[in-house]
Coordinates of C-alpha atoms in Angstrom, one line a residue:
Chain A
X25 CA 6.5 1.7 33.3
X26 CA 7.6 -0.9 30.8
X27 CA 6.6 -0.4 27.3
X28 CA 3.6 -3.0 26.1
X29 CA 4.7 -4.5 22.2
X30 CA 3.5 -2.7 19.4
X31 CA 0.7 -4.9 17.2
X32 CA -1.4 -4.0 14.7
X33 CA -3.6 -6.5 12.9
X34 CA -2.3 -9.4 15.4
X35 CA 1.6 -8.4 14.1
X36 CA 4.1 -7.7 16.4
X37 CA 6.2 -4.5 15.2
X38 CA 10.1 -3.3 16.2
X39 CA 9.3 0.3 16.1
X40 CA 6.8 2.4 16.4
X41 CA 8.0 4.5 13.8
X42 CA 6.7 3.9 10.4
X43 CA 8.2 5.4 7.3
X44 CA 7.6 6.4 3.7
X45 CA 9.6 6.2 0.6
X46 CA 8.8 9.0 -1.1
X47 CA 10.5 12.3 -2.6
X48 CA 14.2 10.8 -1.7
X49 CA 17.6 12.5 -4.2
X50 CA 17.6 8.9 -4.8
X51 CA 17.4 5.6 -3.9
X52 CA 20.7 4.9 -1.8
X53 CA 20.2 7.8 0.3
X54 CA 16.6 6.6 0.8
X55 CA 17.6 3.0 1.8
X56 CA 19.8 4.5 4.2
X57 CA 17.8 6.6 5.9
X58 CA 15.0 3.9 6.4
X59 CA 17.7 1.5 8.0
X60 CA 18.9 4.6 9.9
X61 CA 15.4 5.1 11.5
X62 CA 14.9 1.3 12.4
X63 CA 11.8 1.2 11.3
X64 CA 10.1 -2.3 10.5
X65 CA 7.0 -1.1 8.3
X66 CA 7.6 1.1 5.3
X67 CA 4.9 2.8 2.9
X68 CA 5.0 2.4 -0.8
X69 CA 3.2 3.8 -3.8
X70 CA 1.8 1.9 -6.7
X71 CA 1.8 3.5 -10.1
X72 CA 2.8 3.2 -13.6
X73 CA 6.1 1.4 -14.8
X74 CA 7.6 4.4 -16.9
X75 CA 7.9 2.1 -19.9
X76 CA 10.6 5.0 -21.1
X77 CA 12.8 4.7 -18.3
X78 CA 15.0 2.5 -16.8
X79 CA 13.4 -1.1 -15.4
X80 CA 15.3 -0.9 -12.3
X81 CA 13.5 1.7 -11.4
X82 CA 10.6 -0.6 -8.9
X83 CA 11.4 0.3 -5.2
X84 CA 11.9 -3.8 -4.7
X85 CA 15.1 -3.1 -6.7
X86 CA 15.9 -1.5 -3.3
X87 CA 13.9 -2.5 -0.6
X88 CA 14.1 -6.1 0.8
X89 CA 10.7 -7.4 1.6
X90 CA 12.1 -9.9 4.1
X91 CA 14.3 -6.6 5.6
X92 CA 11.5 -4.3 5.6
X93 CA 7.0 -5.0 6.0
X94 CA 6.1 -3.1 2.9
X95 CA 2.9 -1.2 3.3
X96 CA 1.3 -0.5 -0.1
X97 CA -0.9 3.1 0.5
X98 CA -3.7 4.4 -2.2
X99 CA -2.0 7.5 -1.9
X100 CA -3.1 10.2 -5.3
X101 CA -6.7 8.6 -5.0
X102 CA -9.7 10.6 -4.8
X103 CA -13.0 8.0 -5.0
X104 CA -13.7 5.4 -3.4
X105 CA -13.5 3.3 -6.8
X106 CA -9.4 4.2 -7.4
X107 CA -8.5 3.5 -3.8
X108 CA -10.0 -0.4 -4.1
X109 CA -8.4 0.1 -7.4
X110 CA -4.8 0.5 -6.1
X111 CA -5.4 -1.6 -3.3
X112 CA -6.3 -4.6 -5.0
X113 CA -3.2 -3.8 -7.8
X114 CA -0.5 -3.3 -4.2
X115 CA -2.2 -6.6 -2.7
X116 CA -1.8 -8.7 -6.3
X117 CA 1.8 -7.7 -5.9
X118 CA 2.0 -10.5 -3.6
X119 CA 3.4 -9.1 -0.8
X120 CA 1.0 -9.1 2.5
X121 CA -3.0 -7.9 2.2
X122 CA -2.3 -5.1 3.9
X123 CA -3.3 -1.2 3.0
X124 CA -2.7 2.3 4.1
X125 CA -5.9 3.3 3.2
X126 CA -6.2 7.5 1.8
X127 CA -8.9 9.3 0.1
X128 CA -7.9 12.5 -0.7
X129 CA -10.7 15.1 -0.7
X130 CA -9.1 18.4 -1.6
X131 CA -5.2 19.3 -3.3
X132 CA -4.3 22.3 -1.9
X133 CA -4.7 20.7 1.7
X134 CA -4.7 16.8 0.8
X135 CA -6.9 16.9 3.9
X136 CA -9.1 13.2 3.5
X137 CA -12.3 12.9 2.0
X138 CA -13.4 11.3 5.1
X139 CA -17.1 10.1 4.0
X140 CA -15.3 8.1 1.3
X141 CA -12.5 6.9 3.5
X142 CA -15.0 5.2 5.4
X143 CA -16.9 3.7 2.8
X144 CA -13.5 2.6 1.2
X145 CA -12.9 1.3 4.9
X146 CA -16.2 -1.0 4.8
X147 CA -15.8 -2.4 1.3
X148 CA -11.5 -3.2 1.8
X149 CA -12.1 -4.7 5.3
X150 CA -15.0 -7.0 3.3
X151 CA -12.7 -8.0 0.8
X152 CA -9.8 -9.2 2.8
X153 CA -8.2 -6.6 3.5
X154 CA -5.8 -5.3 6.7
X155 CA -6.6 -1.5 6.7
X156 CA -4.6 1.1 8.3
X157 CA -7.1 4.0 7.7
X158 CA -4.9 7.6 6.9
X159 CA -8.0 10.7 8.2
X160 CA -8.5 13.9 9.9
X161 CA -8.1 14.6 13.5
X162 CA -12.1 13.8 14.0
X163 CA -13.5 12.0 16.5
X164 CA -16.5 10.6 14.6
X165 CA -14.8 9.5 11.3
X166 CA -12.2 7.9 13.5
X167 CA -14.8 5.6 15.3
X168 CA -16.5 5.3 12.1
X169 CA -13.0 3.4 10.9
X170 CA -12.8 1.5 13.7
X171 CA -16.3 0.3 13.3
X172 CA -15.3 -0.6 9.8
X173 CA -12.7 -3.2 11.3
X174 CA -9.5 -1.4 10.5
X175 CA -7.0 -2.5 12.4
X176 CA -5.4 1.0 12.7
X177 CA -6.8 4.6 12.5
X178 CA -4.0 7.2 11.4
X179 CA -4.9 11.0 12.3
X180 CA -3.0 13.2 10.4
X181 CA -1.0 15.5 13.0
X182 CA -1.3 18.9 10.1
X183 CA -1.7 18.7 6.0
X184 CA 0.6 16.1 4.3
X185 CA 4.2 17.4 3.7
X186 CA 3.7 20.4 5.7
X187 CA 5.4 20.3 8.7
X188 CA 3.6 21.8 10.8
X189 CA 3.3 19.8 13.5
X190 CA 1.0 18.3 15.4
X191 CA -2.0 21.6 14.9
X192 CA -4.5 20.0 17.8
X193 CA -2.9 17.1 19.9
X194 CA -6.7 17.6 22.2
X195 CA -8.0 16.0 19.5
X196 CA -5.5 13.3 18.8
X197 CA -5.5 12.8 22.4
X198 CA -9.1 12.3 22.3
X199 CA -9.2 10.2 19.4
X200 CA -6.7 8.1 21.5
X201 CA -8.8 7.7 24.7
X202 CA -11.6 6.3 23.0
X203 CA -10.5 4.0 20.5
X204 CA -9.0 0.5 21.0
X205 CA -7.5 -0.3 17.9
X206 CA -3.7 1.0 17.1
X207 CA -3.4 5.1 17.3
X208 CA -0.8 6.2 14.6
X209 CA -0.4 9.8 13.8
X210 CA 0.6 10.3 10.4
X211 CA 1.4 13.2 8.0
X212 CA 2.5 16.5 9.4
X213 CA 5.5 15.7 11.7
X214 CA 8.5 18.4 10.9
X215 CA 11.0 17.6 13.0
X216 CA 12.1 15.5 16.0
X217 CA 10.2 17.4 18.7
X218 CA 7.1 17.1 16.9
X219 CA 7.6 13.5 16.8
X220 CA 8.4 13.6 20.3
X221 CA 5.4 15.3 21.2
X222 CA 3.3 13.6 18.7
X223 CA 4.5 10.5 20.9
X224 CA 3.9 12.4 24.4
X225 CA 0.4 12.2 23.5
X226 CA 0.0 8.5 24.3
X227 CA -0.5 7.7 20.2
X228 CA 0.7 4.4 20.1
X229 CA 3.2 5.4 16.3
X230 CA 4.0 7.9 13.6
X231 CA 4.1 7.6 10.2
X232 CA 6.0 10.2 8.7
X233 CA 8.5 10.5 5.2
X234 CA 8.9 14.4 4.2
X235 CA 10.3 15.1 7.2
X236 CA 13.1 12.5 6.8
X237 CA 13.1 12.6 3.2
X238 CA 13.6 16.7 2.7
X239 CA 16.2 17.3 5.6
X240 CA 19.4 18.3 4.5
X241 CA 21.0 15.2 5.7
X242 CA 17.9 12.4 5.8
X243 CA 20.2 9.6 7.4
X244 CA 21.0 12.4 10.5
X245 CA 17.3 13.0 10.6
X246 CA 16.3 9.6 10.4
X247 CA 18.5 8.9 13.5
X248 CA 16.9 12.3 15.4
X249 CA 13.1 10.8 14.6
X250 CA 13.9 7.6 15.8
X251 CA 15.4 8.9 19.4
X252 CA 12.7 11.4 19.2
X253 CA 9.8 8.6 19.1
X254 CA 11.0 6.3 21.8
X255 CA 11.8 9.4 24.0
X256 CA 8.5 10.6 23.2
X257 CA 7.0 7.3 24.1
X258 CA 9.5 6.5 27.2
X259 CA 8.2 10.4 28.6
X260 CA 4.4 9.2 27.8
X261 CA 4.7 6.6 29.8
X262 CA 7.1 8.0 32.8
X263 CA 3.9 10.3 33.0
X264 CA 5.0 13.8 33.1
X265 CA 4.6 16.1 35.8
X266 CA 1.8 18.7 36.2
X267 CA 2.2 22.4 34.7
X268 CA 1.9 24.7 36.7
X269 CA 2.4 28.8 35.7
X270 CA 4.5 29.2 39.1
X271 CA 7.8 28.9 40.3
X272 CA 8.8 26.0 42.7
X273 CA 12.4 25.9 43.7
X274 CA 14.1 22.6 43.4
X275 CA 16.6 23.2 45.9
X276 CA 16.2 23.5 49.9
X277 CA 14.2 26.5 51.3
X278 CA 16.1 25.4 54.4
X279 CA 20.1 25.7 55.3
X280 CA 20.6 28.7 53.6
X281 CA 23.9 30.6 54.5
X282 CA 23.9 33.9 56.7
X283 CA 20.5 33.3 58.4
X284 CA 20.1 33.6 62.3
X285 CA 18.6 30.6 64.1
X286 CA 17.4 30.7 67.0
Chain B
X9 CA -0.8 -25.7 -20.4
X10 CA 2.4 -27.8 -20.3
X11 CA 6.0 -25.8 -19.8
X12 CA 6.8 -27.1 -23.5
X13 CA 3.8 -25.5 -25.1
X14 CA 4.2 -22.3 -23.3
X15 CA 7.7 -22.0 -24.1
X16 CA 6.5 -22.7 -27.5
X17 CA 3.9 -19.9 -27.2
X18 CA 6.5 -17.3 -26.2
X19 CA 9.1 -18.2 -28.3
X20 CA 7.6 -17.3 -31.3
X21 CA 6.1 -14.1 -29.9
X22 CA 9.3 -11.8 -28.4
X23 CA 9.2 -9.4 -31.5
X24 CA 7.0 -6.7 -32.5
X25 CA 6.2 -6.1 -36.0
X26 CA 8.3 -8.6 -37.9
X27 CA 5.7 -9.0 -40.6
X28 CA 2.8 -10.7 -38.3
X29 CA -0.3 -9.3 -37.8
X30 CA -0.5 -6.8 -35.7
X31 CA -3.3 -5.5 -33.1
X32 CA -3.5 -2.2 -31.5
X33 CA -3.5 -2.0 -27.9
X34 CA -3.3 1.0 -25.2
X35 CA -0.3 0.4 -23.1
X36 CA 0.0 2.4 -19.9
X37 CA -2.0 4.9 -21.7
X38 CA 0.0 5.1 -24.8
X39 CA -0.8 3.5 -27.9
X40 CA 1.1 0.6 -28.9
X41 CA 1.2 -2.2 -32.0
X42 CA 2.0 -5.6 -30.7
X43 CA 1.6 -8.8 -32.2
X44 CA -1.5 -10.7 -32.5
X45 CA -2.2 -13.7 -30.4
X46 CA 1.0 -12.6 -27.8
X47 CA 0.8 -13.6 -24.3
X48 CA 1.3 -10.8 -21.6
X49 CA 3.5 -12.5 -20.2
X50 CA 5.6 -12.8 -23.9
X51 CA 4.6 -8.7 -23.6
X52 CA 6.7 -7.9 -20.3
X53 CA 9.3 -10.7 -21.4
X54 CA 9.9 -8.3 -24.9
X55 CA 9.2 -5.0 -22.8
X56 CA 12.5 -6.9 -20.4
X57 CA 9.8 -6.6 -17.5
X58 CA 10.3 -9.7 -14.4
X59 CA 6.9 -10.6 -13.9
X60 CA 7.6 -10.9 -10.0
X61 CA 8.2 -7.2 -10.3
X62 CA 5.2 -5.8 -11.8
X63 CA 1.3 -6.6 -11.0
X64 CA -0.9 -6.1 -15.0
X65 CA -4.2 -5.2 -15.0
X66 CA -5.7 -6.2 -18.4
X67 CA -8.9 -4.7 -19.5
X68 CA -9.6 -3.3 -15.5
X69 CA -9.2 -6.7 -14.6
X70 CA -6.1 -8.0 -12.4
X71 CA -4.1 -10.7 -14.0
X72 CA -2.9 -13.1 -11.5
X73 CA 0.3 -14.3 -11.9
X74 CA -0.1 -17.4 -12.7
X75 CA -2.5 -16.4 -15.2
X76 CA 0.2 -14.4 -17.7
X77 CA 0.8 -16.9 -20.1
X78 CA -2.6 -17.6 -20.8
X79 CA -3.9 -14.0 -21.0
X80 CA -3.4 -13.5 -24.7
X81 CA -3.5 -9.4 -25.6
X82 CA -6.7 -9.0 -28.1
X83 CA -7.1 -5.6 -30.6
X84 CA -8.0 -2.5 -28.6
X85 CA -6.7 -4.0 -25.1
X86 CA -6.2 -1.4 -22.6
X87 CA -3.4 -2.6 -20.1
X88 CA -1.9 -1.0 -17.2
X89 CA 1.4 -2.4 -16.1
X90 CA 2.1 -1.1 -12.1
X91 CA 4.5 -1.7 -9.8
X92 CA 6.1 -0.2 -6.5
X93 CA 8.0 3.1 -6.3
X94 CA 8.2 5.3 -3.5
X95 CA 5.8 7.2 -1.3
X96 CA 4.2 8.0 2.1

């Protein structure tokens, strides 16, 4: 089956692998990791210039904005009030009025304060706003986001940075079926086959960065997710075969040597 | 304003403390003395910011940028200074 484009918010994207920017040894490595992984749209953080520090030290030292569509998130916020905060400050950057929308509810998980991602939803998508909503793997929240007008909804596959995989693809499978806009799972991805199987769901992306950013060799990983998506996607779409907890040879029954017909 | 007069403006402001008057002002949560009557934009010029790199938010309100040379940083002035660094 041929592969549909991949648009969100009326824009066509390259991959359907999204990456972050975050937690790199430093910034060459990062750069050549993200170039490594193809993808087109990259997350960012906005937070403090360390007046202290070196003034080089703004990831637009690094990243090209006509290379690369920079997606400002609200990552660290935890009302409603700090996420519009930070995405109005990543919007007046000047960039695109885009946003990877996240309330965090709780630190030892990161899991989303999903109540106030959806009233952050309402009040972003009001104001101008292209919102790609980060949430749980739940059903109702994730219509709730789509009724908001985001123009993506972004299941987490297991807890931020953990790597666990994807914990419940039923769910993200779900979530899925009965949404129309964009389907990206993000957070949770450890490796390539989770990526693979993230994609084997029928998700239409992943958004990932530990999992590049903390391998031994992020370039080499970056290459792996990026095979790892489209093989996941190019399997989704083949349409796999049915399981079934039975043998069933693959070879001929038939023709086999020292048998007497008659 | 005319390019003259806010070259003007800036020209005389790129110190701090060089016997003007002074105003106190909470910079990225620190407190700083800068000089009265400075633009913000005359503020990243001396803190050797680009103002295409960095968004300010001056007294919770975002400063466009077109708007830097006129936005002139009063006593007790809380402003954030943000830009783009990495993350997921």
């Amino acid at each position: 089956m041929k592969d549909s484009s991949f648009v969100i918010g009326g824009k066509s994207f390259a991959s359907r692998l999204i990456v972050g920017t975050g937690k790199y040894r430093n910034n060459g490595e990062m750069v050549a990791a993200i170039r490594a992984s193809r993808a087109e749209m990259v997350t960012v953080a906005v937070r403090r210039v360390d007046l202290d520090r070196s003034r080089e030290e703004g990831i637009l030292h690094y990243l090209d904005p006509s290379e690369f569509f920079l997606l400002p998130n609200t990552a660290g916020c935890y009302t409603v009030a700090d996420a519009l905060r930070y995405a109005r400050l990543g919007r007046a950057a000047g960039l695109n009025d885009w946003i990877k929308l996240e309330v965090i509810g709780d630190e030892r998980t990161l899991l989303p304060d999903t109540a106030a991602t959806v009233e952050a939803a309402v009040e972003l998508v009001a104001d101008g706003f292209k919102v790609m909503a980060y949430t749980n793997d739940d059903l109702i929240t994730a219509l709730r986001l789509e009724d908001a007008g985001c123009v993506a909804v972004m299941p987490l596959a297991s807890p931020i940075g953990s790597g666990l995989g994807v914990v419940n693809p039923y769910y993200i499978r779900e979530i899925k079926r009965r949404l129309s806009v964009p389907i990206i799972v993000d957070a949770g991805v450890g490796t390539a086959s989770d990526a693979c199987m993230t994609m084997e769901q029928g998700v239409d992306g992943v958004l990932m960065n530990t999992a590049i950013a903390a391998a031994d060799d992020p370039v080499g990983m970056a290459r792996a997710m990026e095979l790892a998506v489209r093989a996941g996607r190019d399997a989704y779409l083949a349409g796999r075969m049915q399981a079934r907890e039975i043998a069933v040879p693959s070879s001929p029954t038939a023709g086999m040597l020292d048998r007497e017909l008659n | 304003m005319t390019t003259s007069a806010q070259d003007e403006r800036e020209a005389g402001t790129t110190g701090i403390g060089r016997g003007r008057q002074e105003v106190s002002i909470v910079l990225n949560g620190q407190p700083r003395a800068v000089e009265h009557g400075m633009s913000v934009r005359a503020l990243l010029r001396h803190l050797e910011l680009e103002p295409g790199m960095v968004v300010v938010e001056h007294n919770r309100r975002i400063l466009a940028r077109d708007a830097l040379s006129d936005a002139q940083v009063r006593e007790g002035d809380r402003i954030e200074l943000v830009h783009f660094v990495g993350g997921g």
